[in-house]
mmCIF file of C-alpha atoms and ligand atoms in Angstrom:
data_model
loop_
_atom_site.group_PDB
_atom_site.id
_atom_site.type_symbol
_atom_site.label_atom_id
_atom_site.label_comp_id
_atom_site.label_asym_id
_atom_site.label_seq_id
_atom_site.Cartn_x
_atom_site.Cartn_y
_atom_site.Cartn_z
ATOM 1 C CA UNK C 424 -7.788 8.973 -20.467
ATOM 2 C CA UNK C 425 -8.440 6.808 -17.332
ATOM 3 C CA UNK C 426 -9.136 8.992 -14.340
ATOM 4 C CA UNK C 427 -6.490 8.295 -12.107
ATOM 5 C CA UNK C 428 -7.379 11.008 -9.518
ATOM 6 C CA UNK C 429 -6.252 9.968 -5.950
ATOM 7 C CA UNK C 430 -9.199 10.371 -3.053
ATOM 8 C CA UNK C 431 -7.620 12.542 -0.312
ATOM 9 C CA UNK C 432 -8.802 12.554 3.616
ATOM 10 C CA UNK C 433 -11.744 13.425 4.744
ATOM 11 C CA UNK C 434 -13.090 10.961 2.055
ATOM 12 C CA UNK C 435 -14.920 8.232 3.652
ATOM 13 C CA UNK C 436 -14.049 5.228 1.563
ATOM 14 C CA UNK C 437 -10.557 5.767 3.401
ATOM 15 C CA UNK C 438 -12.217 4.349 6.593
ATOM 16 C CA UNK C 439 -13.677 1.344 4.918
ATOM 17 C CA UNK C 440 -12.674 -1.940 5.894
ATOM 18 C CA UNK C 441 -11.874 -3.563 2.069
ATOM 19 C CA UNK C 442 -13.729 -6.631 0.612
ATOM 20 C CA UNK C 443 -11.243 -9.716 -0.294
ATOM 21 C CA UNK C 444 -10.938 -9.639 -3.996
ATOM 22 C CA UNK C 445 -12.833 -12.944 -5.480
ATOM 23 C CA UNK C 446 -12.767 -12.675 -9.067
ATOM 24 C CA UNK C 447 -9.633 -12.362 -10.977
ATOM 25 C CA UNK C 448 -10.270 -10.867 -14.033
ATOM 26 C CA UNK C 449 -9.803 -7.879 -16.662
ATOM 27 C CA UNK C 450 -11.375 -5.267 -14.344
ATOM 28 C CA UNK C 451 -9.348 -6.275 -11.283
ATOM 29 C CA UNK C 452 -6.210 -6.287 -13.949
ATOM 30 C CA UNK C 453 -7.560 -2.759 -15.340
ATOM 31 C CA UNK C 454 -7.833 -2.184 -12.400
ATOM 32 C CA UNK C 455 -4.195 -2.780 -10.838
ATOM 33 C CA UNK C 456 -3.000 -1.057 -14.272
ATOM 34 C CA UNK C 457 -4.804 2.258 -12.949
ATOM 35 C CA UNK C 458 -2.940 2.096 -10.038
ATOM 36 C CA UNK C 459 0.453 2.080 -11.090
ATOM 37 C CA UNK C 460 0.319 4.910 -13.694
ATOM 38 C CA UNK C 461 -1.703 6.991 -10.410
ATOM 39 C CA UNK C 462 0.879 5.754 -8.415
ATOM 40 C CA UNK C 463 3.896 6.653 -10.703
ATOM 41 C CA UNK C 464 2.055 10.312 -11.565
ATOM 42 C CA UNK C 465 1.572 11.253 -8.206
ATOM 43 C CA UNK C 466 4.560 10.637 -7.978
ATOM 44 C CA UNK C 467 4.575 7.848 -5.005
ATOM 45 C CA UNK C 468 5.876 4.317 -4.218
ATOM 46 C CA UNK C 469 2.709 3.263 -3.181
ATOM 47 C CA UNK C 470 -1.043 3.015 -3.315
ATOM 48 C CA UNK C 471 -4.108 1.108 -2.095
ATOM 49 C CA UNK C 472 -7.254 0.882 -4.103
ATOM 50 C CA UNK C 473 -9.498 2.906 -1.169
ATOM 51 C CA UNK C 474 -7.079 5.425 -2.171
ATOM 52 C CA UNK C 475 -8.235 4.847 -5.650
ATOM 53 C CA UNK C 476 -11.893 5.220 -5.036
ATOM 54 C CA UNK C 477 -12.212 1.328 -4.733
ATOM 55 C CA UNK C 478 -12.802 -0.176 -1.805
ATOM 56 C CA UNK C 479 -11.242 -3.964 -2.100
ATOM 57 C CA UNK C 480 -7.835 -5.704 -0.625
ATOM 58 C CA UNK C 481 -5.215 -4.627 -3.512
ATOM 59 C CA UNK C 482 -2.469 -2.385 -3.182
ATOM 60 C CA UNK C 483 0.627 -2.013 -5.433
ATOM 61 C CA UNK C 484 4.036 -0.306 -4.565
ATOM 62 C CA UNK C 485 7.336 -0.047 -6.417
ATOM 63 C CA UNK C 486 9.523 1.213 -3.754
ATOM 64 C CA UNK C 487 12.670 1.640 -5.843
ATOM 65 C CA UNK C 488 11.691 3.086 -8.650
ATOM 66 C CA UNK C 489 12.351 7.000 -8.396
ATOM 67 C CA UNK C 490 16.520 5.165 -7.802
ATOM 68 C CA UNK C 491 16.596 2.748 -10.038
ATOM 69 C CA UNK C 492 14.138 1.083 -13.332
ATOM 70 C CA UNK C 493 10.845 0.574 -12.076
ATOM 71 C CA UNK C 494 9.531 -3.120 -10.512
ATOM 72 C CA UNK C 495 6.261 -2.678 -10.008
ATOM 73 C CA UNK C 496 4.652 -5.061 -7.429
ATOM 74 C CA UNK C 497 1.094 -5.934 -7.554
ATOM 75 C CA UNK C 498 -0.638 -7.463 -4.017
ATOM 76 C CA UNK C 499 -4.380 -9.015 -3.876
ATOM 77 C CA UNK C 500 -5.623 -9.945 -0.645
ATOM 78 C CA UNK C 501 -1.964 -9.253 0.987
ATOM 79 C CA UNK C 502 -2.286 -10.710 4.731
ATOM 80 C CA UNK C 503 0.880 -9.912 7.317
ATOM 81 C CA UNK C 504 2.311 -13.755 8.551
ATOM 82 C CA UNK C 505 5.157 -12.836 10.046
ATOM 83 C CA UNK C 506 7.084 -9.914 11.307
ATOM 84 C CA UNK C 507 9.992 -9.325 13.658
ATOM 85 C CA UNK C 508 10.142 -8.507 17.004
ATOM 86 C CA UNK C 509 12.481 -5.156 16.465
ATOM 87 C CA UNK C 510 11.185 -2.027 15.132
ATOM 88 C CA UNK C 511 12.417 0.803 12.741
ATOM 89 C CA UNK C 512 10.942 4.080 12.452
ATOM 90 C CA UNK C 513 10.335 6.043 9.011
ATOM 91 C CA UNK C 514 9.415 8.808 7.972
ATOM 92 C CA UNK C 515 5.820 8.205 6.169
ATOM 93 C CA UNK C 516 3.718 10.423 3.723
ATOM 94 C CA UNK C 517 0.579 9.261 2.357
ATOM 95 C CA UNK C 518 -0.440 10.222 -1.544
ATOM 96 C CA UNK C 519 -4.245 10.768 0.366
ATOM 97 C CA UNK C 520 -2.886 12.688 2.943
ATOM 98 C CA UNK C 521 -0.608 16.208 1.182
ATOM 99 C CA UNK C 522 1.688 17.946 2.818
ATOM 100 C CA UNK C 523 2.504 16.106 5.927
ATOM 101 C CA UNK C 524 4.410 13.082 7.390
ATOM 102 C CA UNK C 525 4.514 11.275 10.257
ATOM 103 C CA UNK C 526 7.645 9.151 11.833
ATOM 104 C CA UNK C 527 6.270 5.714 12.364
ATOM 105 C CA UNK C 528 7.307 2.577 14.309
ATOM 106 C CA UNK C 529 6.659 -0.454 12.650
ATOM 107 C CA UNK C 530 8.218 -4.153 12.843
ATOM 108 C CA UNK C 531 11.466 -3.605 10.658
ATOM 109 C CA UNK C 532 10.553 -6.879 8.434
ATOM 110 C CA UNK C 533 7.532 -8.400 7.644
ATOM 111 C CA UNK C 534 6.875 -11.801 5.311
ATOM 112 C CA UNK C 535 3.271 -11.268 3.420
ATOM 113 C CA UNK C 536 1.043 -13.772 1.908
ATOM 114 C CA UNK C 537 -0.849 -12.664 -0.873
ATOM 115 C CA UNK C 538 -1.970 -13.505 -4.886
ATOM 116 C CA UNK C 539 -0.829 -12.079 -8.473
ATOM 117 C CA UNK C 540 -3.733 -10.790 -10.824
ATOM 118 C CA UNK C 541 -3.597 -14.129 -12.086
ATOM 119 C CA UNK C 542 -4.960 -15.301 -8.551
ATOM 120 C CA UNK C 543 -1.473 -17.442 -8.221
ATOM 121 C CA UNK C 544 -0.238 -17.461 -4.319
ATOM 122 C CA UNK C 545 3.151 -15.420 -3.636
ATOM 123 C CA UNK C 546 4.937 -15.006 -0.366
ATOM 124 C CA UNK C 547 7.979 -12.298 0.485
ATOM 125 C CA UNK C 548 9.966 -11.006 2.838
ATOM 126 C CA UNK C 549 10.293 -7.169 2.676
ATOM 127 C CA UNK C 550 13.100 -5.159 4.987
ATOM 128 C CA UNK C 551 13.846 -1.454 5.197
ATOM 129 C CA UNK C 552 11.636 1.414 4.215
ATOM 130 C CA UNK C 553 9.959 -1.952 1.626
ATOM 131 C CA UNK C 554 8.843 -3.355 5.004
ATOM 132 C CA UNK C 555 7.221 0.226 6.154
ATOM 133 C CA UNK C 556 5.630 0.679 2.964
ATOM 134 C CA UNK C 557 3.473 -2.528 2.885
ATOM 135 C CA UNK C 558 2.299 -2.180 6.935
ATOM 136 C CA UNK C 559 1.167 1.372 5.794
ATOM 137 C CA UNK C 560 -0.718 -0.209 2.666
ATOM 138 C CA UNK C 561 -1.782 -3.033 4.807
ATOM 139 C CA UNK C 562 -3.379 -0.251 6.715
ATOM 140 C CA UNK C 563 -5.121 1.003 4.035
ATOM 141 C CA UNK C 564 -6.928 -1.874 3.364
ATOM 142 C CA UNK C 565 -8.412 -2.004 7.156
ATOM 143 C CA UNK C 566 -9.226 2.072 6.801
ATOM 144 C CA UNK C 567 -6.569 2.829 8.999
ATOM 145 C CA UNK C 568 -3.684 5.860 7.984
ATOM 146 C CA UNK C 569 -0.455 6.602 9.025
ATOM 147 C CA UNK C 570 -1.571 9.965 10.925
ATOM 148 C CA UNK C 571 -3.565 7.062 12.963
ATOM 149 C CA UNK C 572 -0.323 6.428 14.905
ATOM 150 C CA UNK C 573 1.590 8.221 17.765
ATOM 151 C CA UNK C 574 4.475 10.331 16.583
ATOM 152 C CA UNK C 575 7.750 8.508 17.266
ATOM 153 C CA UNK C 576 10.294 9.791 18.971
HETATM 154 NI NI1 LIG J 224 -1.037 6.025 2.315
#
């Protein structure tokens, strides 16, 4: 069985600034595959390949699926184009961090650019905690966690 052990903090390749992903091929789709069944075990709704011992510009997230039948979304070299002016605060965890959270203010919507597995381009607009989620994974890809921010009020 695939090891799909999550790397927790102190571990260095959390502070790495990830390499865009250039080749899309079986390992990078093995490698999204890993993901997803770490991020469903854990369980979580979602996790960045750092977090997964690798250190390039994927994350995946399924924010819905502990409510509802799973969608899980799959993000290559995700970049932040937009995001609104007003801000919502959540409550974040992070699979690499256990046992705490942090409230966090973030724009409430964002619109991402990013590609499939396949290396086709994709755009979205994500809202509520969906909107949270992919700023923190964002993060993850520049080596920067949620226990990086201020508290929020
Ligand atoms: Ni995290």
């Amino acid at each position: 069985m695939a090891d799909l052990s999550i790397r927790l903090v102190p571990d260095p390749v959390l502070r790495v600034v990830c390499a865009p992903v250039t080749e899309f091929d079986a390992a990078l789709a093995e490698l999204t595959t890993g993901m997803l069944a770490a991020m469903y075990a854990a369980p979580g709704r979602g996790l960045a390949a750092p977090q997964f011992g690798v250190a390039s510009r994927v994350f995946v997230m399924d924010t819905t699926w502990k409510d509802a039948d799973p969608t899980p979304q799959i993000f290559i070299n995700p970049e932040m184009v937009d995001c609104a002016d007003d801000v919502a605060i959540w409550e974040e965890g992070c699979l690499s961090i256990p046992d705490r959270t942090i409230r966090v203010a973030r724009p409430a919507s964002v619109t991402l650019r990013w590609q499939g597995v396949d290396g086709a381009p994709q755009t979205g607009t994500f809202t509520g905690f969906a909107a949270a989620c992919t700023q923190h994974e964002l993060d993850h890809l520049d080596g920067v966690l949620c226990t990086d921010y201020p508290e929020a009020p």
